[in-house]
PDB file of C-alpha atoms in Angstrom:
ATOM      1  CA  MET F 861     -14.186  22.544  11.502  1.00 89.00           C
ATOM      2  CA  LYS F 862     -11.241  19.923  11.321  1.00 95.00           C
ATOM      3  CA  LYS F 863     -10.456  17.394  13.856  1.00 96.00           C
ATOM      4  CA  ILE F 864      -6.650  16.896  14.641  1.00 96.00           C
ATOM      5  CA  LEU F 865      -5.494  13.996  16.731  1.00 97.00           C
ATOM      6  CA  ALA F 866      -2.580  14.498  19.238  1.00 96.00           C
ATOM      7  CA  LEU F 867      -0.684  11.968  20.151  1.00 97.00           C
ATOM      8  CA  HIS F 868       1.540  12.073  23.187  1.00 95.00           C
ATOM      9  CA  THR F 869       4.447   9.576  23.532  1.00 95.00           C
ATOM     10  CA  GLY F 870       6.514  11.445  26.256  1.00 91.00           C
ATOM     11  CA  GLY F 871       9.666  13.118  25.746  1.00 87.00           C
ATOM     12  CA  THR F 872      11.168  16.464  27.206  1.00 84.00           C
ATOM     13  CA  ILE F 873       8.136  18.214  25.838  1.00 83.00           C
ATOM     14  CA  SER F 874       6.121  16.418  28.403  1.00 80.00           C
ATOM     15  CA  MET F 875       8.828  16.626  31.338  1.00 79.00           C
ATOM     16  CA  SER F 876       9.617  18.899  33.925  1.00 78.00           C
ATOM     17  CA  GLN F 877      12.830  20.118  35.675  1.00 75.00           C
ATOM     18  CA  SER F 878      13.170  19.555  39.484  1.00 70.00           C
ATOM     19  CA  ASP F 879      14.611  21.696  42.243  1.00 66.00           C
ATOM     20  CA  ASN F 880      18.087  20.473  41.575  1.00 74.00           C
ATOM     21  CA  GLY F 881      18.047  21.194  37.769  1.00 69.00           C
ATOM     22  CA  ASP F 882      17.294  17.458  36.887  1.00 73.00           C
ATOM     23  CA  VAL F 883      14.808  16.844  33.812  1.00 72.00           C
ATOM     24  CA  THR F 884      12.191  14.299  34.977  1.00 77.00           C
ATOM     25  CA  PRO F 885       8.939  12.609  33.511  1.00 78.00           C
ATOM     26  CA  ASN F 886       6.176  13.820  34.928  1.00 75.00           C
ATOM     27  CA  GLU F 887       3.032  11.575  35.933  1.00 72.00           C
ATOM     28  CA  VAL F 888       0.243  13.796  34.193  1.00 72.00           C
ATOM     29  CA  ASN F 889       1.675  15.014  30.573  1.00 78.00           C
ATOM     30  CA  PRO F 890       1.066  19.142  31.037  1.00 74.00           C
ATOM     31  CA  LEU F 891      -0.096  19.070  27.348  1.00 78.00           C
ATOM     32  CA  LEU F 892      -2.779  16.718  28.211  1.00 75.00           C
ATOM     33  CA  THR F 893      -4.199  19.156  31.266  1.00 64.00           C
ATOM     34  CA  ASP F 894      -3.896  22.540  29.121  1.00 65.00           C
ATOM     35  CA  ASN F 895      -7.245  23.850  27.363  1.00 70.00           C
ATOM     36  CA  PHE F 896      -5.978  25.188  23.675  1.00 73.00           C
ATOM     37  CA  GLU F 897      -9.660  25.731  22.433  1.00 70.00           C
ATOM     38  CA  ASP F 898      -9.132  29.340  22.352  1.00 72.00           C
ATOM     39  CA  LEU F 899      -6.013  29.362  20.345  1.00 77.00           C
ATOM     40  CA  PHE F 900      -7.931  27.901  17.368  1.00 82.00           C
ATOM     41  CA  ASP F 901     -10.332  30.180  16.626  1.00 77.00           C
ATOM     42  CA  HIS F 902     -13.068  27.534  16.401  1.00 79.00           C
ATOM     43  CA  LYS F 903     -11.486  26.029  13.246  1.00 89.00           C
ATOM     44  CA  ILE F 904      -9.715  22.812  15.273  1.00 92.00           C
ATOM     45  CA  GLU F 905     -11.132  20.132  17.608  1.00 92.00           C
ATOM     46  CA  LEU F 906      -8.419  18.854  19.236  1.00 93.00           C
ATOM     47  CA  ILE F 907      -8.265  15.218  20.495  1.00 93.00           C
ATOM     48  CA  SER F 908      -5.512  14.352  22.854  1.00 93.00           C
ATOM     49  CA  GLU F 909      -4.643  10.641  23.654  1.00 94.00           C
ATOM     50  CA  GLU F 910      -1.366   9.553  25.546  1.00 94.00           C
ATOM     51  CA  ILE F 911      -0.065   6.513  23.615  1.00 95.00           C
ATOM     52  CA  PHE F 912       2.894   6.306  25.332  1.00 92.00           C
ATOM     53  CA  ASN F 913       4.967   7.974  28.404  1.00 92.00           C
ATOM     54  CA  LEU F 914       8.460   7.203  27.394  1.00 93.00           C
ATOM     55  CA  PRO F 915      11.444   8.995  27.103  1.00 92.00           C
ATOM     56  CA  SER F 916      12.771   9.050  23.383  1.00 94.00           C
ATOM     57  CA  PRO F 917      15.847   6.588  23.969  1.00 95.00           C
ATOM     58  CA  HIS F 918      13.325   3.883  25.104  1.00 96.00           C
ATOM     59  CA  MET F 919      11.391   4.470  21.591  1.00 96.00           C
ATOM     60  CA  ALA F 920      11.666   1.109  19.425  1.00 97.00           C
ATOM     61  CA  PRO F 921      10.479  -0.114  16.126  1.00 97.00           C
ATOM     62  CA  GLU F 922       7.669  -1.864  18.021  1.00 97.00           C
ATOM     63  CA  GLN F 923       6.380   1.485  19.244  1.00 98.00           C
ATOM     64  CA  MET F 924       6.790   3.150  15.972  1.00 98.00           C
ATOM     65  CA  LEU F 925       4.668   0.498  14.456  1.00 98.00           C
ATOM     66  CA  GLN F 926       1.992   0.926  17.395  1.00 98.00           C
ATOM     67  CA  LEU F 927       1.893   4.780  16.129  1.00 98.00           C
ATOM     68  CA  HIS F 928       1.527   3.659  12.652  1.00 98.00           C
ATOM     69  CA  ASP F 929      -1.463   1.500  13.179  1.00 97.00           C
ATOM     70  CA  ARG F 930      -3.009   3.960  15.476  1.00 98.00           C
ATOM     71  CA  ILE F 931      -2.973   6.639  12.835  1.00 98.00           C
ATOM     72  CA  LEU F 932      -4.385   4.470   9.984  1.00 97.00           C
ATOM     73  CA  GLN F 933      -7.346   3.517  12.371  1.00 97.00           C
ATOM     74  CA  ALA F 934      -7.606   7.618  13.350  1.00 97.00           C
ATOM     75  CA  GLU F 935      -7.964   8.263   9.576  1.00 96.00           C
ATOM     76  CA  LYS F 936     -10.615   5.650   8.992  1.00 96.00           C
ATOM     77  CA  ALA F 937     -12.446   7.296  11.555  1.00 96.00           C
ATOM     78  CA  GLY F 938     -12.641  10.635   9.767  1.00 96.00           C
ATOM     79  CA  ILE F 939      -9.420  12.362  11.906  1.00 97.00           C
ATOM     80  CA  ASP F 940      -7.935  15.524   9.146  1.00 97.00           C
ATOM     81  CA  GLY F 941      -4.929  15.371  10.678  1.00 97.00           C
ATOM     82  CA  VAL F 942      -2.245  13.769  13.480  1.00 98.00           C
ATOM     83  CA  VAL F 943       0.271  15.620  15.730  1.00 98.00           C
ATOM     84  CA  ILE F 944       2.862  13.399  17.580  1.00 98.00           C
ATOM     85  CA  THR F 945       4.867  14.742  20.547  1.00 96.00           C
ATOM     86  CA  HIS F 946       7.747  12.915  20.704  1.00 96.00           C
ATOM     87  CA  GLY F 947      11.320  13.175  22.478  1.00 94.00           C
ATOM     88  CA  THR F 948      14.039  14.788  20.123  1.00 95.00           C
ATOM     89  CA  ASP F 949      16.912  11.972  20.782  1.00 96.00           C
ATOM     90  CA  THR F 950      14.903   9.545  18.470  1.00 97.00           C
ATOM     91  CA  LEU F 951      12.649  11.918  16.694  1.00 97.00           C
ATOM     92  CA  GLU F 952      13.997  11.425  13.479  1.00 97.00           C
ATOM     93  CA  GLU F 953      13.942   7.848  13.535  1.00 98.00           C
ATOM     94  CA  THR F 954      10.264   7.462  14.226  1.00 98.00           C
ATOM     95  CA  ALA F 955       9.033  10.221  11.793  1.00 98.00           C
ATOM     96  CA  TYR F 956      11.264   8.653   9.054  1.00 97.00           C
ATOM     97  CA  PHE F 957       9.703   4.934   9.827  1.00 97.00           C
ATOM     98  CA  LEU F 958       6.591   6.769   9.579  1.00 97.00           C
ATOM     99  CA  ASP F 959       7.166   8.262   6.476  1.00 96.00           C
ATOM    100  CA  LEU F 960       7.986   5.165   4.932  1.00 96.00           C
ATOM    101  CA  THR F 961       5.348   3.350   6.154  1.00 97.00           C
ATOM    102  CA  LEU F 962       2.240   5.501   6.087  1.00 96.00           C
ATOM    103  CA  PRO F 963       0.212   5.961   2.972  1.00 91.00           C
ATOM    104  CA  ASP F 964       0.298   9.700   1.662  1.00 84.00           C
ATOM    105  CA  THR F 965      -2.734  11.164   2.764  1.00 87.00           C
ATOM    106  CA  ILE F 966      -3.465  12.937   5.702  1.00 95.00           C
ATOM    107  CA  PRO F 967      -0.892  15.017   7.262  1.00 97.00           C
ATOM    108  CA  VAL F 968       1.383  13.612  10.150  1.00 98.00           C
ATOM    109  CA  VAL F 969       3.048  16.115  11.862  1.00 98.00           C
ATOM    110  CA  LEU F 970       6.002  15.426  14.709  1.00 98.00           C
ATOM    111  CA  THR F 971       7.269  17.952  17.193  1.00 97.00           C
ATOM    112  CA  GLY F 972       9.204  18.076  20.704  1.00 95.00           C
ATOM    113  CA  ALA F 973      10.796  20.161  23.010  1.00 93.00           C
ATOM    114  CA  MET F 974      14.545  21.073  23.985  1.00 91.00           C
ATOM    115  CA  ARG F 975      13.299  22.625  27.159  1.00 90.00           C
ATOM    116  CA  SER F 976      10.925  21.083  29.694  1.00 82.00           C
ATOM    117  CA  SER F 977       7.743  22.504  30.199  1.00 74.00           C
ATOM    118  CA  ASN F 978       8.518  24.284  33.352  1.00 78.00           C
ATOM    119  CA  GLU F 979      11.984  26.047  32.391  1.00 77.00           C
ATOM    120  CA  ILE F 980      12.412  29.312  31.283  1.00 81.00           C
ATOM    121  CA  GLY F 981      12.129  29.854  27.416  1.00 79.00           C
ATOM    122  CA  SER F 982      10.198  26.226  27.103  1.00 86.00           C
ATOM    123  CA  ASP F 983       9.863  25.737  23.431  1.00 86.00           C
ATOM    124  CA  GLY F 984       7.407  22.757  23.971  1.00 86.00           C
ATOM    125  CA  LEU F 985       3.829  24.418  23.740  1.00 90.00           C
ATOM    126  CA  TYR F 986       5.064  26.596  21.036  1.00 91.00           C
ATOM    127  CA  ASN F 987       6.172  23.727  18.846  1.00 94.00           C
ATOM    128  CA  PHE F 988       3.049  21.718  19.961  1.00 94.00           C
ATOM    129  CA  ILE F 989       0.727  24.667  18.579  1.00 94.00           C
ATOM    130  CA  SER F 990       2.856  25.314  15.511  1.00 95.00           C
ATOM    131  CA  ALA F 991       2.775  21.379  14.832  1.00 97.00           C
ATOM    132  CA  ILE F 992      -1.330  21.684  15.133  1.00 96.00           C
ATOM    133  CA  TRP F 993      -1.537  24.262  12.323  1.00 95.00           C
ATOM    134  CA  THR F 994       0.734  22.702  10.189  1.00 97.00           C
ATOM    135  CA  ALA F 995      -1.682  19.807  10.715  1.00 97.00           C
ATOM    136  CA  TYR F 996      -4.586  21.768   9.923  1.00 96.00           C
ATOM    137  CA  SER F 997      -2.846  23.018   6.795  1.00 95.00           C
ATOM    138  CA  GLU F 998      -4.192  21.761   3.322  1.00 94.00           C
ATOM    139  CA  GLU F 999      -0.724  22.395   1.840  1.00 94.00           C
ATOM    140  CA  ALA F1000       0.278  19.886   4.201  1.00 94.00           C
ATOM    141  CA  ARG F1001      -1.493  16.984   2.598  1.00 92.00           C
ATOM    142  CA  ASN F1002       0.766  14.779   0.110  1.00 89.00           C
ATOM    143  CA  LYS F1003       4.135  15.819   1.395  1.00 92.00           C
ATOM    144  CA  GLY F1004       4.794  12.913   3.614  1.00 93.00           C
ATOM    145  CA  VAL F1005       5.387  13.176   7.218  1.00 96.00           C
ATOM    146  CA  LEU F1006       6.927  16.300   8.538  1.00 97.00           C
ATOM    147  CA  VAL F1007       8.839  17.817  11.519  1.00 98.00           C
ATOM    148  CA  VAL F1008       7.919  21.064  12.913  1.00 98.00           C
ATOM    149  CA  MET F1009      10.679  22.786  15.226  1.00 96.00           C
ATOM    150  CA  ASN F1010      11.521  26.336  16.098  1.00 95.00           C
ATOM    151  CA  ASP F1011       9.277  27.763  13.139  1.00 95.00           C
ATOM    152  CA  GLU F1012      10.484  25.347  10.563  1.00 97.00           C
ATOM    153  CA  VAL F1013       8.980  22.511   8.544  1.00 97.00           C
ATOM    154  CA  HIS F1014      11.057  19.759   7.549  1.00 96.00           C
ATOM    155  CA  THR F1015      10.745  16.377   5.592  1.00 95.00           C
ATOM    156  CA  ALA F1016      11.015  13.426   7.808  1.00 95.00           C
ATOM    157  CA  ARG F1017      13.329  11.850   5.179  1.00 92.00           C
ATOM    158  CA  TYR F1018      16.195  14.317   5.756  1.00 92.00           C
ATOM    159  CA  VAL F1019      15.832  15.983   8.893  1.00 95.00           C
ATOM    160  CA  THR F1020      18.237  15.270  11.592  1.00 94.00           C
ATOM    161  CA  LYS F1021      19.161  16.497  15.339  1.00 96.00           C
ATOM    162  CA  THR F1022      22.662  18.658  14.818  1.00 94.00           C
ATOM    163  CA  HIS F1023      22.779  20.260  18.724  1.00 95.00           C
ATOM    164  CA  THR F1024      22.507  18.424  22.070  1.00 94.00           C
ATOM    165  CA  THR F1025      20.466  21.262  23.832  1.00 90.00           C
ATOM    166  CA  ASN F1026      20.064  24.237  21.110  1.00 92.00           C
ATOM    167  CA  VAL F1027      15.901  24.886  20.681  1.00 92.00           C
ATOM    168  CA  SER F1028      17.005  24.940  16.753  1.00 92.00           C
ATOM    169  CA  THR F1029      18.681  21.648  16.898  1.00 94.00           C
ATOM    170  CA  PHE F1030      16.503  20.192  13.974  1.00 93.00           C
ATOM    171  CA  ARG F1031      18.270  21.042  10.548  1.00 94.00           C
ATOM    172  CA  THR F1032      17.989  19.674   6.856  1.00 92.00           C
ATOM    173  CA  PRO F1033      21.666  19.555   5.699  1.00 89.00           C
ATOM    174  CA  THR F1034      21.944  20.438   2.290  1.00 82.00           C
ATOM    175  CA  PHE F1035      18.457  21.287   1.305  1.00 85.00           C
ATOM    176  CA  GLY F1036      17.031  23.416   4.326  1.00 90.00           C
ATOM    177  CA  PRO F1037      13.607  23.543   5.449  1.00 94.00           C
ATOM    178  CA  ILE F1038      10.566  23.138   3.308  1.00 94.00           C
ATOM    179  CA  GLY F1039       8.540  25.539   5.026  1.00 95.00           C
ATOM    180  CA  LEU F1040       8.096  28.231   7.616  1.00 96.00           C
ATOM    181  CA  VAL F1041       5.553  28.684  10.377  1.00 95.00           C
ATOM    182  CA  ALA F1042       4.382  32.414  11.242  1.00 90.00           C
ATOM    183  CA  LYS F1043       1.368  33.452  13.006  1.00 80.00           C
ATOM    184  CA  HIS F1044      -0.490  30.300  12.518  1.00 82.00           C
ATOM    185  CA  GLN F1045       0.314  30.755   8.708  1.00 88.00           C
ATOM    186  CA  VAL F1046       2.183  27.726   7.169  1.00 94.00           C
ATOM    187  CA  GLN F1047       4.105  28.603   3.608  1.00 93.00           C
ATOM    188  CA  PHE F1048       5.882  25.743   2.099  1.00 94.00           C
ATOM    189  CA  PHE F1049       8.349  26.566  -0.810  1.00 90.00           C
ATOM    190  CA  GLN F1050       9.761  23.215  -1.461  1.00 80.00           C
ATOM    191  CA  GLU F1051       8.174  19.766  -2.882  1.00 75.00           C
ATOM    192  CA  LEU F1052       9.603  16.473  -1.861  1.00 72.00           C
ATOM    193  CA  ILE F1053       9.716  13.745  -4.407  1.00 70.00           C
ATOM    194  CA  ARG F1054       7.507  11.000  -3.382  1.00 67.00           C
ATOM    195  CA  LEU F1055       7.527   7.161  -3.593  1.00 68.00           C
ATOM    196  CA  GLU F1056       5.282   4.243  -2.794  1.00 72.00           C
ATOM    197  CA  ASN F1057       5.548   3.633   0.794  1.00 89.00           C
ATOM    198  CA  VAL F1058       5.553   0.130   2.397  1.00 94.00           C
ATOM    199  CA  GLN F1059       3.084  -1.660   4.031  1.00 93.00           C
ATOM    200  CA  LEU F1060       4.052  -3.530   7.267  1.00 95.00           C
ATOM    201  CA  ASP F1061       2.096  -5.644   9.907  1.00 95.00           C
ATOM    202  CA  HIS F1062       5.419  -6.367  12.027  1.00 97.00           C
ATOM    203  CA  VAL F1063       8.769  -5.437  12.225  1.00 97.00           C
ATOM    204  CA  ILE F1064      12.225  -7.619  12.720  1.00 97.00           C
ATOM    205  CA  ASP F1065      15.122  -7.210  15.055  1.00 96.00           C
ATOM    206  CA  HIS F1066      19.012  -7.607  14.622  1.00 98.00           C
ATOM    207  CA  VAL F1067      19.279  -4.862  12.452  1.00 98.00           C
ATOM    208  CA  TYR F1068      22.578  -3.134  13.185  1.00 98.00           C
ATOM    209  CA  LEU F1069      24.327   0.194  12.680  1.00 98.00           C
ATOM    210  CA  VAL F1070      28.106   0.466  12.736  1.00 98.00           C
ATOM    211  CA  LYS F1071      30.346   3.716  12.346  1.00 98.00           C
ATOM    212  CA  ALA F1072      33.874   3.452  10.981  1.00 98.00           C
ATOM    213  CA  TYR F1073      36.773   5.216  12.576  1.00 97.00           C
ATOM    214  CA  ALA F1074      40.618   5.493  12.298  1.00 97.00           C
ATOM    215  CA  GLY F1075      42.361   2.259  12.720  1.00 96.00           C
ATOM    216  CA  MET F1076      39.063   0.077  12.836  1.00 97.00           C
ATOM    217  CA  ASP F1077      40.058  -3.571  12.911  1.00 97.00           C
ATOM    218  CA  ALA F1078      37.648  -6.397  11.824  1.00 97.00           C
ATOM    219  CA  GLN F1079      36.599  -7.252  15.457  1.00 96.00           C
ATOM    220  CA  LEU F1080      33.218  -5.534  15.794  1.00 96.00           C
ATOM    221  CA  LEU F1081      32.339  -6.751  12.373  1.00 98.00           C
ATOM    222  CA  GLU F1082      33.353 -10.238  13.153  1.00 97.00           C
ATOM    223  CA  VAL F1083      30.966 -10.325  16.263  1.00 97.00           C
ATOM    224  CA  LEU F1084      27.995  -9.584  13.705  1.00 98.00           C
ATOM    225  CA  ALA F1085      28.894 -12.060  11.275  1.00 97.00           C
ATOM    226  CA  GLN F1086      26.132 -14.216  12.651  1.00 96.00           C
ATOM    227  CA  PRO F1087      23.099 -16.170  11.538  1.00 97.00           C
ATOM    228  CA  SER F1088      20.846 -13.920  13.524  1.00 97.00           C
ATOM    229  CA  THR F1089      22.155 -10.916  12.031  1.00 98.00           C
ATOM    230  CA  ASN F1090      19.578  -9.654   9.459  1.00 98.00           C
ATOM    231  CA  GLY F1091      21.337  -6.521   8.114  1.00 98.00           C
ATOM    232  CA  ILE F1092      24.154  -3.730   8.963  1.00 98.00           C
ATOM    233  CA  VAL F1093      24.194  -0.413   8.114  1.00 98.00           C
ATOM    234  CA  LEU F1094      27.790   1.353   7.893  1.00 98.00           C
ATOM    235  CA  GLU F1095      28.623   4.704   8.603  1.00 97.00           C
ATOM    236  CA  ALA F1096      31.790   4.983   6.421  1.00 98.00           C
ATOM    237  CA  LEU F1097      34.459   7.421   6.255  1.00 97.00           C
ATOM    238  CA  GLY F1098      34.112  10.512   3.869  1.00 96.00           C
ATOM    239  CA  ALA F1099      32.631   9.796   0.447  1.00 94.00           C
ATOM    240  CA  GLY F1100      32.306   5.930   1.371  1.00 96.00           C
ATOM    241  CA  ASN F1101      35.518   4.006   2.470  1.00 97.00           C
ATOM    242  CA  MET F1102      36.654   1.925   5.075  1.00 98.00           C
ATOM    243  CA  PRO F1103      39.931   0.803   6.837  1.00 97.00           C
ATOM    244  CA  PRO F1104      41.382  -2.214   4.935  1.00 97.00           C
ATOM    245  CA  GLN F1105      41.487  -4.341   8.060  1.00 98.00           C
ATOM    246  CA  THR F1106      37.780  -4.501   7.916  1.00 98.00           C
ATOM    247  CA  LEU F1107      37.541  -5.826   4.649  1.00 98.00           C
ATOM    248  CA  PRO F1108      37.781  -9.673   5.493  1.00 97.00           C
ATOM    249  CA  ALA F1109      34.852  -9.642   7.993  1.00 98.00           C
ATOM    250  CA  LEU F1110      32.755  -7.648   5.643  1.00 98.00           C
ATOM    251  CA  LYS F1111      33.390 -10.042   2.721  1.00 97.00           C
ATOM    252  CA  LYS F1112      32.450 -13.171   5.407  1.00 98.00           C
ATOM    253  CA  ILE F1113      29.274 -11.162   6.160  1.00 98.00           C
ATOM    254  CA  ILE F1114      28.177 -10.644   2.387  1.00 98.00           C
ATOM    255  CA  ASP F1115      28.955 -14.406   1.587  1.00 97.00           C
ATOM    256  CA  MET F1116      26.530 -14.927   4.428  1.00 97.00           C
ATOM    257  CA  ASN F1117      23.921 -13.234   2.406  1.00 97.00           C
ATOM    258  CA  ILE F1118      23.651 -10.306   4.921  1.00 98.00           C
ATOM    259  CA  PRO F1119      22.761  -7.197   3.293  1.00 98.00           C
ATOM    260  CA  VAL F1120      25.490  -4.295   4.204  1.00 98.00           C
ATOM    261  CA  VAL F1121      24.264  -0.729   3.568  1.00 98.00           C
ATOM    262  CA  LEU F1122      27.072   2.046   3.401  1.00 98.00           C
ATOM    263  CA  VAL F1123      26.117   5.692   4.390  1.00 96.00           C
ATOM    264  CA  SER F1124      28.808   8.609   4.860  1.00 96.00           C
ATOM    265  CA  ARG F1125      29.340   9.751   8.489  1.00 95.00           C
ATOM    266  CA  CYS F1126      29.706  13.228   7.025  1.00 93.00           C
ATOM    267  CA  PHE F1127      27.476  15.457   7.780  1.00 85.00           C
ATOM    268  CA  ASN F1128      26.657  16.903   4.210  1.00 88.00           C
ATOM    269  CA  GLY F1129      26.870  14.948   1.027  1.00 87.00           C
ATOM    270  CA  ILE F1130      26.042  11.401  -0.218  1.00 88.00           C
ATOM    271  CA  ALA F1131      27.863   8.411  -0.374  1.00 92.00           C
ATOM    272  CA  GLU F1132      29.672   7.342  -3.751  1.00 92.00           C
ATOM    273  CA  ASP F1133      32.135   4.793  -5.088  1.00 93.00           C
ATOM    274  CA  VAL F1134      34.816   7.282  -5.936  1.00 94.00           C
ATOM    275  CA  TYR F1135      38.253   5.712  -4.533  1.00 94.00           C
ATOM    276  CA  GLU F1136      39.941   2.984  -6.221  1.00 95.00           C
ATOM    277  CA  TYR F1137      42.401   1.713  -3.273  1.00 96.00           C
ATOM    278  CA  GLU F1138      42.091  -1.006  -0.674  1.00 97.00           C
ATOM    279  CA  GLY F1139      38.894  -0.299   1.226  1.00 97.00           C
ATOM    280  CA  GLY F1140      37.835   2.291  -1.133  1.00 97.00           C
ATOM    281  CA  GLY F1141      34.587   2.751  -2.277  1.00 96.00           C
ATOM    282  CA  VAL F1142      35.045   1.014  -5.877  1.00 97.00           C
ATOM    283  CA  GLY F1143      36.244  -2.200  -4.203  1.00 97.00           C
ATOM    284  CA  LEU F1144      33.326  -2.105  -1.755  1.00 97.00           C
ATOM    285  CA  LYS F1145      30.630  -1.506  -4.377  1.00 96.00           C
ATOM    286  CA  LYS F1146      32.271  -4.383  -6.003  1.00 97.00           C
ATOM    287  CA  MET F1147      32.292  -6.564  -3.184  1.00 97.00           C
ATOM    288  CA  GLY F1148      28.516  -6.008  -2.847  1.00 97.00           C
ATOM    289  CA  ILE F1149      28.058  -3.365  -0.231  1.00 97.00           C
ATOM    290  CA  ILE F1150      24.911  -1.307  -0.854  1.00 97.00           C
ATOM    291  CA  PHE F1151      25.678   2.549  -1.148  1.00 97.00           C
ATOM    292  CA  CYS F1152      22.458   4.395   0.049  1.00 94.00           C
ATOM    293  CA  ARG F1153      22.688   7.948  -0.973  1.00 86.00           C
ATOM    294  CA  GLY F1154      21.737  10.793   0.945  1.00 85.00           C
ATOM    295  CA  LEU F1155      20.236   9.441   4.424  1.00 93.00           C
ATOM    296  CA  ASN F1156      22.464   9.598   7.506  1.00 95.00           C
ATOM    297  CA  GLY F1157      23.360   6.037   9.507  1.00 96.00           C
ATOM    298  CA  GLN F1158      19.724   5.923  11.777  1.00 97.00           C
ATOM    299  CA  LYS F1159      17.665   6.677   8.756  1.00 96.00           C
ATOM    300  CA  ALA F1160      19.490   4.307   6.543  1.00 97.00           C
ATOM    301  CA  ARG F1161      19.092   1.764   9.144  1.00 98.00           C
ATOM    302  CA  ILE F1162      15.236   2.302   9.553  1.00 97.00           C
ATOM    303  CA  LYS F1163      14.964   2.186   5.610  1.00 97.00           C
ATOM    304  CA  LEU F1164      16.694  -1.300   5.921  1.00 98.00           C
ATOM    305  CA  LEU F1165      14.829  -2.516   9.016  1.00 98.00           C
ATOM    306  CA  VAL F1166      11.602  -1.480   6.975  1.00 98.00           C
ATOM    307  CA  GLY F1167      12.621  -3.285   3.830  1.00 97.00           C
ATOM    308  CA  LEU F1168      13.341  -6.277   5.512  1.00 98.00           C
ATOM    309  CA  SER F1169      10.132  -6.707   7.582  1.00 98.00           C
ATOM    310  CA  ALA F1170       8.265  -6.323   4.402  1.00 97.00           C
ATOM    311  CA  GLY F1171       9.844  -9.238   3.080  1.00 97.00           C
ATOM    312  CA  MET F1172      12.235  -7.932   0.437  1.00 96.00           C
ATOM    313  CA  ASN F1173      14.845 -10.137  -1.090  1.00 95.00           C
ATOM    314  CA  ASN F1174      18.251  -9.065  -1.663  1.00 93.00           C
ATOM    315  CA  ASP F1175      17.734  -7.648  -4.993  1.00 94.00           C
ATOM    316  CA  GLN F1176      14.574  -5.712  -3.784  1.00 95.00           C
ATOM    317  CA  ILE F1177      16.736  -4.469  -0.870  1.00 96.00           C
ATOM    318  CA  ARG F1178      19.602  -3.248  -2.924  1.00 95.00           C
ATOM    319  CA  HIS F1179      17.010  -1.151  -5.401  1.00 93.00           C
ATOM    320  CA  TYR F1180      15.081   0.021  -2.396  1.00 94.00           C
ATOM    321  CA  LEU F1181      18.232   1.109  -0.538  1.00 94.00           C
ATOM    322  CA  SER F1182      20.081   2.544  -3.442  1.00 88.00           C
ATOM    323  CA  ASP F1183      17.615   4.800  -4.600  1.00 68.00           C
ATOM    324  CA  ALA F1184      18.526   8.402  -4.053  1.00 50.00           C
ATOM    325  CA  VAL F1185      15.420   9.889  -3.342  1.00 49.00           C
ATOM    326  CA  SER F1186      13.199   7.329  -1.471  1.00 48.00           C
TER     327      SER F1186
END
């Protein structure tokens, strides 16, 4: 019998809909009160723990680090796998933080819900059970942190929330899911390239995410040109271009030795230094901006935050963030 630890952090999966239709947190998480033993054919001992009870917009890197520490402690105590229930708004960021910082050993699976526990068609319990069976699977080992929603298994690295309310909101653009869950069986059909994880004992702050837009000027970037700023991620236009009015502020930031990382704001594809005009990617790269390929803005920010928290210097940050597969 395998021991699976369920760490509950809050989110819609733990909430209920009120009489007037508002979704609000419960005092007691319904997943903590249900008995699931009969569902696992005596193959799984489920240990449940409420580590937080937070809506996902309240999650921050400090809580992510607490989850990281608790999982390492659980592994040392003999836990065979971990399931984390989480609000969907920031689920992908917590999943990627853990993917970057946990050793690739026992399965760690995140899940959530798009409908609260008492809504018609609630998906929370189903996703929770699917995540537990995934954490139970031997094939889930050595695949990094996983996200299980709506019968699909995704990697933490590339999955993202694509719809505000649809139960199939979590998708992996370009690559698709790496597995499926059907009748308590998990089938994997893709492998993810793995790299060494980063050890952390603290997290820094003041790492910012800025989205580019048509007609953008330098004012917002000027505000961030401060000694307290540790790093900036730009969601740039197209393949990786910025409005020319932003260039003086970007140069000022880079001259202050603040790492600036660029991704595309596009849903699919990678950022590349393709265009050689004022504000084009070729000039941005020559200026010293780091092109991060394959990650969206929120994931690139998490990766930059992890690298800086680990004490990487600028050259190490450049290598860490520009690596297309990490």
